[in-house]
PDB file of C-alpha atoms and ligand atoms in Angstrom:
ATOM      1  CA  UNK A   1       7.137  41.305  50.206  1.00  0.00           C
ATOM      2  CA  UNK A   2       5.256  44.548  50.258  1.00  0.00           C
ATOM      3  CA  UNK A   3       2.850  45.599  53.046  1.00  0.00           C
ATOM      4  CA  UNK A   4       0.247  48.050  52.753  1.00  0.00           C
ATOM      5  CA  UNK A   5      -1.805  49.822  55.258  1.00  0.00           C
ATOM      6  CA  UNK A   6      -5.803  49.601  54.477  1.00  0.00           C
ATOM      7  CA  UNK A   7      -6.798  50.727  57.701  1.00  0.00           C
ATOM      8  CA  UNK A   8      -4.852  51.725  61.229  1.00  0.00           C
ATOM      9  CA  UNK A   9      -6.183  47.794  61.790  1.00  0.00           C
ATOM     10  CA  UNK A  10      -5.657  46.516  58.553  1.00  0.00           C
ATOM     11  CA  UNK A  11      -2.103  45.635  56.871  1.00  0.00           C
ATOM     12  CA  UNK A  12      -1.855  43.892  53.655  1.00  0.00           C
ATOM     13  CA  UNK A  13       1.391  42.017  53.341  1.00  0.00           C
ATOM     14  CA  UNK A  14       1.937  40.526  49.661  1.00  0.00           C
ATOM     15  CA  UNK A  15       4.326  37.761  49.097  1.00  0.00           C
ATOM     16  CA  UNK A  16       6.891  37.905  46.230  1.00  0.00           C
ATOM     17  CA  UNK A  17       6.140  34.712  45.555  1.00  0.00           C
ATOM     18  CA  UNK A  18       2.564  33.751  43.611  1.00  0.00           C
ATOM     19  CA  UNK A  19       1.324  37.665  45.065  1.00  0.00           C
ATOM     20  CA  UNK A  20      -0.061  35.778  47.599  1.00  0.00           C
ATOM     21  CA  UNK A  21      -1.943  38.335  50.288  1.00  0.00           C
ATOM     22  CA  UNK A  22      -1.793  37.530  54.062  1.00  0.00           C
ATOM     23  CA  UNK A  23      -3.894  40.066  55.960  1.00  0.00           C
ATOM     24  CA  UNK A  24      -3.037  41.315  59.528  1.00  0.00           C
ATOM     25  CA  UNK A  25      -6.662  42.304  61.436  1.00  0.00           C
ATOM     26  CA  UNK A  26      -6.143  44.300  64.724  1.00  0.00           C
ATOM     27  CA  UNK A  27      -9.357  44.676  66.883  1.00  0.00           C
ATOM     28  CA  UNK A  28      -9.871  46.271  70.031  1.00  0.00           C
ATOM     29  CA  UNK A  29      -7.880  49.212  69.921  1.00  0.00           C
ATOM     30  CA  UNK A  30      -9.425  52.474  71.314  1.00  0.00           C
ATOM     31  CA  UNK A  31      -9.590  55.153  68.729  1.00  0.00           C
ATOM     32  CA  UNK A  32      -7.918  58.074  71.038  1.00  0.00           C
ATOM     33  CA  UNK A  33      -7.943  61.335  69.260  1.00  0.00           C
ATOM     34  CA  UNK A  34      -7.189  63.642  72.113  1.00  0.00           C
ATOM     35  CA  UNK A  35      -6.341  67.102  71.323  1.00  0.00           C
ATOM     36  CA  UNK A  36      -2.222  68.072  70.998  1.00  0.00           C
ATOM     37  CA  UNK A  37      -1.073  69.221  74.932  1.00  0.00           C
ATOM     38  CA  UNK A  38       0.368  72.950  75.407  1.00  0.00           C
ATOM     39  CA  UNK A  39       3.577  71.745  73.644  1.00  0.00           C
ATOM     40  CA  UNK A  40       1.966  70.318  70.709  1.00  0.00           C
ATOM     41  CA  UNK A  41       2.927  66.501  72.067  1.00  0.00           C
ATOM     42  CA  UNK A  42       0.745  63.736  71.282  1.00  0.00           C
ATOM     43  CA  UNK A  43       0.839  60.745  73.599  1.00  0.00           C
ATOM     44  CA  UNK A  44       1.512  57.548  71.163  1.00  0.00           C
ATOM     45  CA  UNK A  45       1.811  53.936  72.651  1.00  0.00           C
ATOM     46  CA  UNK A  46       5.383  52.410  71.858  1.00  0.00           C
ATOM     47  CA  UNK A  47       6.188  51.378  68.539  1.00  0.00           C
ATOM     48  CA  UNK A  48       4.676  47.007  70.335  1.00  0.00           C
ATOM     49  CA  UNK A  49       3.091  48.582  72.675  1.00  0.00           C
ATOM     50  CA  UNK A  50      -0.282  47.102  74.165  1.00  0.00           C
ATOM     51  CA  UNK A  51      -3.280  48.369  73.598  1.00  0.00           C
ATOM     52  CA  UNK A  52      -5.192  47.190  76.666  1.00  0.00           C
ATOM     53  CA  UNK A  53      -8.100  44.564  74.884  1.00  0.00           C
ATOM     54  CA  UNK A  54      -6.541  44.712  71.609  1.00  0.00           C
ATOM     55  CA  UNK A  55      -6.259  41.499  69.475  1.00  0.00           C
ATOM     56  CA  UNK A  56      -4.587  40.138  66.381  1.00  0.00           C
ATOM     57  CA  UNK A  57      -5.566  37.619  63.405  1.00  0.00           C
ATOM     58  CA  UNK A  58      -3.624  36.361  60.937  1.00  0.00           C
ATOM     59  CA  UNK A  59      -5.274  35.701  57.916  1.00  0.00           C
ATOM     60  CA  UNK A  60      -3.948  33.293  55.562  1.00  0.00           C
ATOM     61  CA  UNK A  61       0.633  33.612  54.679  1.00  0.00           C
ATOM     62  CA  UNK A  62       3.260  35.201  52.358  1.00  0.00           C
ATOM     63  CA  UNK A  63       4.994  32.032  51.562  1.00  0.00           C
ATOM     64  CA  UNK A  64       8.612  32.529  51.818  1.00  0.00           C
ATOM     65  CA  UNK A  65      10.929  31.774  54.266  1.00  0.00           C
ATOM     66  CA  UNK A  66      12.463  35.259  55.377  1.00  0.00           C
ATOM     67  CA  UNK A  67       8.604  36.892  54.630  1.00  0.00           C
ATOM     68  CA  UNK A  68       7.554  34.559  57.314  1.00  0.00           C
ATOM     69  CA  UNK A  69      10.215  35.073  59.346  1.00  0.00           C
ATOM     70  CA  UNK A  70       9.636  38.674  59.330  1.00  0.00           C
ATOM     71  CA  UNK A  71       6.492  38.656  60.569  1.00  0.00           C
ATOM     72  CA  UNK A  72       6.655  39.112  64.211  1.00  0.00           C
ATOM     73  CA  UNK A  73       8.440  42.115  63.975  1.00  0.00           C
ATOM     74  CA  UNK A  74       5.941  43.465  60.627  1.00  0.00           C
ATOM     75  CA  UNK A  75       3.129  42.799  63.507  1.00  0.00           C
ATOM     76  CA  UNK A  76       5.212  44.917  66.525  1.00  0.00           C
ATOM     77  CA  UNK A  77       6.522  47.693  64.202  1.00  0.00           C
ATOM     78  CA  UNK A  78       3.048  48.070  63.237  1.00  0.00           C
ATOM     79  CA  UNK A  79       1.702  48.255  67.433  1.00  0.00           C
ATOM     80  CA  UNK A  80      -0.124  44.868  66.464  1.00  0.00           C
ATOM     81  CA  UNK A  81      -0.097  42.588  69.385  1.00  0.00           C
ATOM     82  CA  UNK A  82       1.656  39.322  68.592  1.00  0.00           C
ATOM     83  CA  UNK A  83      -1.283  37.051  66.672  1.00  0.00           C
ATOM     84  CA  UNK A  84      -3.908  35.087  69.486  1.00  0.00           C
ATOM     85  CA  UNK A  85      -5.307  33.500  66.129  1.00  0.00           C
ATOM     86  CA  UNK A  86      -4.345  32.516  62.472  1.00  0.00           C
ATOM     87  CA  UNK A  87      -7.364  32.463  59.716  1.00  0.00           C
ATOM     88  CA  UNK A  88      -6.976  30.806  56.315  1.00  0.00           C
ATOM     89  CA  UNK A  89      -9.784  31.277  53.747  1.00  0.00           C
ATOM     90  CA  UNK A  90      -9.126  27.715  52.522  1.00  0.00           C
ATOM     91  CA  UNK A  91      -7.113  24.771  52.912  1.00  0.00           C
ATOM     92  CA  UNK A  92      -4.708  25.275  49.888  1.00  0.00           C
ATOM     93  CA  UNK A  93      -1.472  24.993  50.861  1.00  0.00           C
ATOM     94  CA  UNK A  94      -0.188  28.887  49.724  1.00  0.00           C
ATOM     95  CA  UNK A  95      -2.440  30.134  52.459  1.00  0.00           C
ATOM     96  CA  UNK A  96      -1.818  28.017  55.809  1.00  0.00           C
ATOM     97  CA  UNK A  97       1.665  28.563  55.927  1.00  0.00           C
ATOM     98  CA  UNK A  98       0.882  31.408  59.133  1.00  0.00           C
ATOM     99  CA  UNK A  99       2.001  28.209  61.736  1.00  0.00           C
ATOM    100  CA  UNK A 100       5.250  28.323  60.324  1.00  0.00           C
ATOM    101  CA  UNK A 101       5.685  31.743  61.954  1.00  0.00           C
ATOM    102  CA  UNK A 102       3.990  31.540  64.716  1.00  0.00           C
ATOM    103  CA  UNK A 103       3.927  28.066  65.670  1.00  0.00           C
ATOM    104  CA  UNK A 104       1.550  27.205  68.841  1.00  0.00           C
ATOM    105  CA  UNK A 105      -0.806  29.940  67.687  1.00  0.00           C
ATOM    106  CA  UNK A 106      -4.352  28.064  66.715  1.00  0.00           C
ATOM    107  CA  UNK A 107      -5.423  28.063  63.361  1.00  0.00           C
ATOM    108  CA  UNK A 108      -9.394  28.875  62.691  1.00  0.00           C
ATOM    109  CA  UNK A 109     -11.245  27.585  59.678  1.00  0.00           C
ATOM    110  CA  UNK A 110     -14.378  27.141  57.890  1.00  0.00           C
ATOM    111  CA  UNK A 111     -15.726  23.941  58.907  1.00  0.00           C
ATOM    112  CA  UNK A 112     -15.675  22.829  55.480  1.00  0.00           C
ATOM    113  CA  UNK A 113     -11.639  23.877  55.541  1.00  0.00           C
ATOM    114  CA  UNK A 114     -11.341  21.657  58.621  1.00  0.00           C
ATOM    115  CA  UNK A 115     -12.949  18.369  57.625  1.00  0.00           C
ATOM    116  CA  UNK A 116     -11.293  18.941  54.423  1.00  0.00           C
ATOM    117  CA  UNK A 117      -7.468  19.283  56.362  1.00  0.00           C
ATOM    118  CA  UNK A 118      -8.916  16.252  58.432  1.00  0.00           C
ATOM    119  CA  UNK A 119      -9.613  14.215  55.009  1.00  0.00           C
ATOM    120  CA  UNK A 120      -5.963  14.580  53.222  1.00  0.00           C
ATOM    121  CA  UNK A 121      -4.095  14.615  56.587  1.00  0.00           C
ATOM    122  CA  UNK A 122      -0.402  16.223  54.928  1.00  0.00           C
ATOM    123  CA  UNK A 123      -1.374  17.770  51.508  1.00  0.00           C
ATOM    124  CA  UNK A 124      -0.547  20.938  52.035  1.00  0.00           C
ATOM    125  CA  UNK A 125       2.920  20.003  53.596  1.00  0.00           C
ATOM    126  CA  UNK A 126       3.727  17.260  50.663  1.00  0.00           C
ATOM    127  CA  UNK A 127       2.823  20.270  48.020  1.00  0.00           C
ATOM    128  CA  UNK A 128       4.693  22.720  50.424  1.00  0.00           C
ATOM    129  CA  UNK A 129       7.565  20.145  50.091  1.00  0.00           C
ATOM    130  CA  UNK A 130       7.470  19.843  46.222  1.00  0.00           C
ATOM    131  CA  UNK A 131       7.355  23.292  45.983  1.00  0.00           C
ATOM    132  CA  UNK A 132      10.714  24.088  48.345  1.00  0.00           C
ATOM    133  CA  UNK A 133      12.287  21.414  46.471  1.00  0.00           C
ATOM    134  CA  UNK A 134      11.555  23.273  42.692  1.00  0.00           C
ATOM    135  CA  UNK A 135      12.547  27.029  44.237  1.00  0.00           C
ATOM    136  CA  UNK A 136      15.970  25.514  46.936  1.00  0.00           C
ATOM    137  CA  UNK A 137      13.823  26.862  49.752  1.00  0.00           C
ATOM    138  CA  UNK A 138      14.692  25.922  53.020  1.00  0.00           C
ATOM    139  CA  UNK A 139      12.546  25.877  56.094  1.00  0.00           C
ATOM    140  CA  UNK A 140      13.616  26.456  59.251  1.00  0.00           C
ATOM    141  CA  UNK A 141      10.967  23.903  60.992  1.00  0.00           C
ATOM    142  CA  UNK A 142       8.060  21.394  59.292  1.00  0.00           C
ATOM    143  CA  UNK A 143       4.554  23.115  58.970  1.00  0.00           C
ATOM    144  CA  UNK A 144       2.351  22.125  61.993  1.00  0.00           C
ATOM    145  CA  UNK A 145      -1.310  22.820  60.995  1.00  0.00           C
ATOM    146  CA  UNK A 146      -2.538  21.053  64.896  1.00  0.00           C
ATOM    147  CA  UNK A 147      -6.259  20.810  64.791  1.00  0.00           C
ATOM    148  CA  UNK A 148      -7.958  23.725  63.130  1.00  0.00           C
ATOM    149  CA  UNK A 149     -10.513  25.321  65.026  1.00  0.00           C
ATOM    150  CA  UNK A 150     -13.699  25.048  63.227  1.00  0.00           C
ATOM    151  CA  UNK A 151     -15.899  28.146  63.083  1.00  0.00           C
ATOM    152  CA  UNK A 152     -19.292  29.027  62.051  1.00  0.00           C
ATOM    153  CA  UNK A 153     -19.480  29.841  58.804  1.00  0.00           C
ATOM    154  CA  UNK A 154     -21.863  32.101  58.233  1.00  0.00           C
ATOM    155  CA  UNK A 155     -21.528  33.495  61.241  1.00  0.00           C
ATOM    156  CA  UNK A 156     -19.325  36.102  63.073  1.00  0.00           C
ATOM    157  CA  UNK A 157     -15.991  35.785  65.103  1.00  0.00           C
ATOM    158  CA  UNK A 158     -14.826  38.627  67.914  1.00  0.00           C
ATOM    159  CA  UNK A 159     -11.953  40.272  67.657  1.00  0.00           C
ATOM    160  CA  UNK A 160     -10.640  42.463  70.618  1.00  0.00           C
ATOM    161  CA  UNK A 161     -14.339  43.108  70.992  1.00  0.00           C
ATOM    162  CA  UNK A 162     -15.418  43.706  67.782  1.00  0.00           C
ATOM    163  CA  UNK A 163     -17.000  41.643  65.240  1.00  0.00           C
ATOM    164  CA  UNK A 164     -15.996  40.017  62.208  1.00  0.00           C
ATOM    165  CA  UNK A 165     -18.106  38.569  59.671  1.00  0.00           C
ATOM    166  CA  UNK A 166     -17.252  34.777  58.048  1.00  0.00           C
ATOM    167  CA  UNK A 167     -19.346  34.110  54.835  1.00  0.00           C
ATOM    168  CA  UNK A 168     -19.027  30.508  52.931  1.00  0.00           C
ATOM    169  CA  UNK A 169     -17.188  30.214  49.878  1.00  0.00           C
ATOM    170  CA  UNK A 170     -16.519  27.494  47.991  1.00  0.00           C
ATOM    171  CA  UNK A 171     -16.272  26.715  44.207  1.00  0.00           C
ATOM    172  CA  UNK A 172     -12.770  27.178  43.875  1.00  0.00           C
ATOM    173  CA  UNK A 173     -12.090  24.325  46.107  1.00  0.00           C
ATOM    174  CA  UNK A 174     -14.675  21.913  48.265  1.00  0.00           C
ATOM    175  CA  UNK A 175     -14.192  24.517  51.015  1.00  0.00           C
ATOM    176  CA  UNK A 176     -13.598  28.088  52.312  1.00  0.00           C
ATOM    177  CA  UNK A 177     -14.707  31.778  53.714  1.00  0.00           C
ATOM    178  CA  UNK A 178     -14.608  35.142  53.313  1.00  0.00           C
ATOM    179  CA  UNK A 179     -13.897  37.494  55.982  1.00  0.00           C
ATOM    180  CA  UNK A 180     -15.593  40.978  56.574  1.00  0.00           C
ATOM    181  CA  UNK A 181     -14.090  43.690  58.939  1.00  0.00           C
ATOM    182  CA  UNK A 182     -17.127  45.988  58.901  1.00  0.00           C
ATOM    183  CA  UNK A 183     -15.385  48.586  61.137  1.00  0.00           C
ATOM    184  CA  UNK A 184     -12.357  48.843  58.575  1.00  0.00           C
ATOM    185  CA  UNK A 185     -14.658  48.445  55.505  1.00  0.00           C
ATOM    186  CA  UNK A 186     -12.251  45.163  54.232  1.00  0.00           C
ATOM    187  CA  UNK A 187     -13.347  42.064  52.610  1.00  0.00           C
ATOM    188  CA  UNK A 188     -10.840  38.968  52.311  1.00  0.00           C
ATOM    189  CA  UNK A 189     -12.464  36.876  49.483  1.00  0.00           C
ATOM    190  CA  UNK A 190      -9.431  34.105  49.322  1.00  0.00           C
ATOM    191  CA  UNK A 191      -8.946  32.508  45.963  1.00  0.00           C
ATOM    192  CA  UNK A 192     -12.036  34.594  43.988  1.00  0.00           C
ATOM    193  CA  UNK A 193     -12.000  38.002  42.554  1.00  0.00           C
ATOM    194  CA  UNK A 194      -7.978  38.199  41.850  1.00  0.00           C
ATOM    195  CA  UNK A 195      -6.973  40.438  39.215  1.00  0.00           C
ATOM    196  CA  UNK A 196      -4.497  37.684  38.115  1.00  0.00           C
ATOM    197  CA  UNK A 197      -5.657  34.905  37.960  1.00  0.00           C
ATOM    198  CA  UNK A 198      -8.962  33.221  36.222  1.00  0.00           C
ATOM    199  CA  UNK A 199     -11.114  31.698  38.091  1.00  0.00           C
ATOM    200  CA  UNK A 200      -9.942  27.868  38.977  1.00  0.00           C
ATOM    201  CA  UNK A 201     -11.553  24.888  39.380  1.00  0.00           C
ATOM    202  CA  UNK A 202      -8.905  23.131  41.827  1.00  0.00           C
ATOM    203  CA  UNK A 203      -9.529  19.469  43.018  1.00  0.00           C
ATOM    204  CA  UNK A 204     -12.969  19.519  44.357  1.00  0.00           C
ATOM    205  CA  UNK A 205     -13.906  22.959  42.721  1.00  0.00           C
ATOM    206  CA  UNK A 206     -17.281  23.514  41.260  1.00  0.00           C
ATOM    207  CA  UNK A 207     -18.721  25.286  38.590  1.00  0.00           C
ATOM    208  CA  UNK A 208     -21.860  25.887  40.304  1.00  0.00           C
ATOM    209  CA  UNK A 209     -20.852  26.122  43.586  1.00  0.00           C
ATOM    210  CA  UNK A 210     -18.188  28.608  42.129  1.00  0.00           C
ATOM    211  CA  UNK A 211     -21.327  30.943  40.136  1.00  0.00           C
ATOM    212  CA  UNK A 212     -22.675  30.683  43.770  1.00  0.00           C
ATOM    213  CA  UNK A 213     -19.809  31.851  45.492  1.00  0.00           C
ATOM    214  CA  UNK A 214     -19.876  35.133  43.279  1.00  0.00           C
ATOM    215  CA  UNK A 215     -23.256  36.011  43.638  1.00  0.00           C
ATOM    216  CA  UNK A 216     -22.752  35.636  47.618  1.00  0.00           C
ATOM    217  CA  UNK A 217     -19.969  37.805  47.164  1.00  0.00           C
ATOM    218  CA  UNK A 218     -21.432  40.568  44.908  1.00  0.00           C
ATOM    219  CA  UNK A 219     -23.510  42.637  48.003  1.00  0.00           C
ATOM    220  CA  UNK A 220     -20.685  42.521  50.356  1.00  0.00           C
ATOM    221  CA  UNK A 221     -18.609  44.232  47.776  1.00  0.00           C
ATOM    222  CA  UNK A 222     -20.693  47.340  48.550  1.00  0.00           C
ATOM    223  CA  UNK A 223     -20.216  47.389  52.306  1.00  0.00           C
ATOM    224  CA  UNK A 224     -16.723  47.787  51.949  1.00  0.00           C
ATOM    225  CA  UNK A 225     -13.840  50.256  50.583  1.00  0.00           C
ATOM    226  CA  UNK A 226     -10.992  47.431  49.940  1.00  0.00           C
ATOM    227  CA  UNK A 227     -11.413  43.317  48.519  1.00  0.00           C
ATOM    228  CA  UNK A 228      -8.467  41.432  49.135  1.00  0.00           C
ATOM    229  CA  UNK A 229      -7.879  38.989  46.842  1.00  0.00           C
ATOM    230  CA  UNK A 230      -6.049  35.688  47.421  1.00  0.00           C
ATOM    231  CA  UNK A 231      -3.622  36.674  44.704  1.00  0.00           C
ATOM    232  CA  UNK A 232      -3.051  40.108  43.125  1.00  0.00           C
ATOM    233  CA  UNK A 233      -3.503  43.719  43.902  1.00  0.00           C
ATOM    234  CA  UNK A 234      -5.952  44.833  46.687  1.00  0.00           C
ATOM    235  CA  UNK A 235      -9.114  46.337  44.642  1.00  0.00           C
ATOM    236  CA  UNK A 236     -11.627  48.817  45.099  1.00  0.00           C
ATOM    237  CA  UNK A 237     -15.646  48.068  44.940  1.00  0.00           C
ATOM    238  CA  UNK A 238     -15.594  49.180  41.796  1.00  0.00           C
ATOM    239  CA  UNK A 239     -12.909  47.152  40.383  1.00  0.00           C
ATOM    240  CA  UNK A 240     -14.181  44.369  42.158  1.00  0.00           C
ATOM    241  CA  UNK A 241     -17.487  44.505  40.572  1.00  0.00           C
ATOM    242  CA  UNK A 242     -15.489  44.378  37.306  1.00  0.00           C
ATOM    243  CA  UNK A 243     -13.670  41.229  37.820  1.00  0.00           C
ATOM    244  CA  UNK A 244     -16.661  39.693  39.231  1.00  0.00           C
ATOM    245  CA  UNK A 245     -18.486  40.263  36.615  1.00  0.00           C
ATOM    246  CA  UNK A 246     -15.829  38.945  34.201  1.00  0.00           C
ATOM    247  CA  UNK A 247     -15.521  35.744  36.100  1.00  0.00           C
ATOM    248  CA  UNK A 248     -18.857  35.151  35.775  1.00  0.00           C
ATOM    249  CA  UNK A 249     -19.036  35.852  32.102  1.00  0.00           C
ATOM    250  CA  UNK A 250     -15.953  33.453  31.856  1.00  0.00           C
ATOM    251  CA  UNK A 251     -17.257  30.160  34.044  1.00  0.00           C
ATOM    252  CA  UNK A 252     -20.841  30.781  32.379  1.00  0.00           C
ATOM    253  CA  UNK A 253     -19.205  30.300  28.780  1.00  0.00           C
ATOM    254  CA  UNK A 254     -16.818  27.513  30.313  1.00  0.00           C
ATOM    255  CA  UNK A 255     -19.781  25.748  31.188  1.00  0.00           C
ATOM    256  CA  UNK A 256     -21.330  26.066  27.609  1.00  0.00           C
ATOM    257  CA  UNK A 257     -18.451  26.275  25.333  1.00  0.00           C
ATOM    258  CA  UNK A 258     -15.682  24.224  27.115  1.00  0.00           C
ATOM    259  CA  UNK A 259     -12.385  24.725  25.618  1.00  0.00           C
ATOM    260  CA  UNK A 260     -14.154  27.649  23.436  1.00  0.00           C
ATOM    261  CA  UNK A 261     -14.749  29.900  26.102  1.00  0.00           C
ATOM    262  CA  UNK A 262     -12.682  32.899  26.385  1.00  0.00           C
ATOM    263  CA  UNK A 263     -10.337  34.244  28.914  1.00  0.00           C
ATOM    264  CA  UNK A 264     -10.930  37.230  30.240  1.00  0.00           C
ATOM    265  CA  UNK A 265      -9.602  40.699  28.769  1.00  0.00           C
ATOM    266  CA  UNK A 266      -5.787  41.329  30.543  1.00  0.00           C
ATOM    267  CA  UNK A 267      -6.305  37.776  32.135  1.00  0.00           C
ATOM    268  CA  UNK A 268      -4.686  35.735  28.717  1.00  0.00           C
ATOM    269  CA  UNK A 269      -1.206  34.914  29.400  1.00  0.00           C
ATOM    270  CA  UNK A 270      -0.116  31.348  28.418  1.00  0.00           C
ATOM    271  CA  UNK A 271       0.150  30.289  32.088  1.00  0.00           C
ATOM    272  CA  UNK A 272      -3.743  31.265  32.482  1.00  0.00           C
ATOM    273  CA  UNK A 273      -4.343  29.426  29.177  1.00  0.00           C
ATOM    274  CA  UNK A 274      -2.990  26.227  31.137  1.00  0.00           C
ATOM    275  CA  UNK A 275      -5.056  26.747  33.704  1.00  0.00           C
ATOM    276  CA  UNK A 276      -7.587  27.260  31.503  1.00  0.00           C
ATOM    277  CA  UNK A 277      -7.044  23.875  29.899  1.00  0.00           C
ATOM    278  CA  UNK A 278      -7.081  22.582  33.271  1.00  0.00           C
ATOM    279  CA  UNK A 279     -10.421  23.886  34.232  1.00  0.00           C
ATOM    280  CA  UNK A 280     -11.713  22.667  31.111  1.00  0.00           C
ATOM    281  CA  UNK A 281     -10.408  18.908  31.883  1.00  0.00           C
ATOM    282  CA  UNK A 282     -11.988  19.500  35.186  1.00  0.00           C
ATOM    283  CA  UNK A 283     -15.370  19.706  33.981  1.00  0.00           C
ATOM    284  CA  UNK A 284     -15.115  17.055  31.385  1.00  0.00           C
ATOM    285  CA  UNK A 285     -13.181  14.666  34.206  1.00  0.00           C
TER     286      UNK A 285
HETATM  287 ZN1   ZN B 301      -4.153  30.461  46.375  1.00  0.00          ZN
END
């Protein structure tokens, strides 16, 4: 797993597995600059210390075991108070896997994530399942998703007093958000944007609602100095723009040309050819 630091409130853990992104979101914390004292000695809070007001939020999971395991002490090494919330951008099951860590902690969703957990009560724990059984993983407890919290979406969330944005997505799946720390200048798209991967049409995935989803997307990327994809490397507004546009270039000619359509440049290996083929069985099913 590699972390990254975006932001003194903003860690980007990636897991080895799938280059899934799970995002740790501190709020709350005082920005104390005070001057160095006579002996050049700057006061800093204890490596868990508690920033009085501060808050933590999970957002979405690194998938394996030990990554999971490790992320209490990512969170106090950091000066992150443990989590009072877990976030996924969508109910797939690579990104609610947070409960496994901290179990007890609520989970907050889109209200399209939540009556979409509600509808296939246990998908994400049978495909968890399938998946531990094709890589020998073992679990030290069963994933517990309780009953997601359902937020507004669009709307905003507090954090340790300050404000995040939640903007709908959806396209990729039936459900979904983005998540905007304007204070950090982060975006969290979930499964859109990602360097790696083309766009996918998953069960209950939309072309439209996908093309929809982008151009939603395309003025936050402004606002903002990092997009963290689902999957892949964190980008920059610039880059962002880039793979936006080639997404939409891509579903636009999936739409007309079907099988025809090409893959975007970089974005051809055979596994994206598959899901490729998929997508393209998608919109015929
Ligand atoms: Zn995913």
């Amino acid at each position: 797993m590699r972390a990254r630091a975006l932001h003194e409130d903003v860690i980007v853990l990636t897991s080895a597995l799938l280059k899934v992104n799970c995002v740790l979101l501190r709020g709350g914390v005082e920005q104390q600059r005070e001057p160095a004292g006579p002996l050049g000695v700057i006061e800093v809070p204890a490596a868990g210390g508690r920033a009085e007001g501060a808050e933590t939020f999970v957002v979405d999971s690194p998938i394996l075991p030990e990554e999971l395991e490790m992320l209490p002490s990512v969170l106090a090494q950091a000066g992150f108070p443990a989590p009072s919330g877990l976030l996924a951008t969508h109910a797939d099951w690579d990104h609610v896997l947070a409960p496994l860590a901290f179990p007890g902690t609520p989970l907050g969703c889109a209200e399209s994530t939540a009556s979409r957990l509600r509808a296939e009560p246990g998908a994400a724990q049978r495909e968890l399942r399938s998946v531990d059984e094709e890589l020998y993983l073992d679990r030290p407890r069963p994933l517990g998703l309780g009953a997601p919290q359902a937020l507004p979406v669009p709307g905003h969330l507090e954090i340790g007093g300050r404000r995040l944005e939640l903007h709908p997505t959806g396209g990729h799946t039936v459900d979904g958000m983005a998540i905007l720390a304007p204070w950090a200048g982060v975006l969290a798209v979930g499964d859109y944007l990602s360097p790696v991967e083309i766009p996918m049409l998953n069960a209950g995935g939309e072309l439209g609602a996908y093309l929809a989803t982008l151009e939603r997307l395309r003025p936050l990327l402004g606002r903002v100095e990092h997009i963290v994809p689902g999957h892949g490397d964190v980008l920059g507004s610039q880059q962002a723009a880039e793979v936006l546009e080639e997404d939409q270039a891509y579903l636009r000619a999936l739409g007309e040309r079907g099988s025809e359509a090409p893959l975007p440049q970089g974005r051809r290996s055979a596994e994206l050819r598959k899901q490729h083929a998929r997508n393209v069985e998608r919109l015929e099913g």
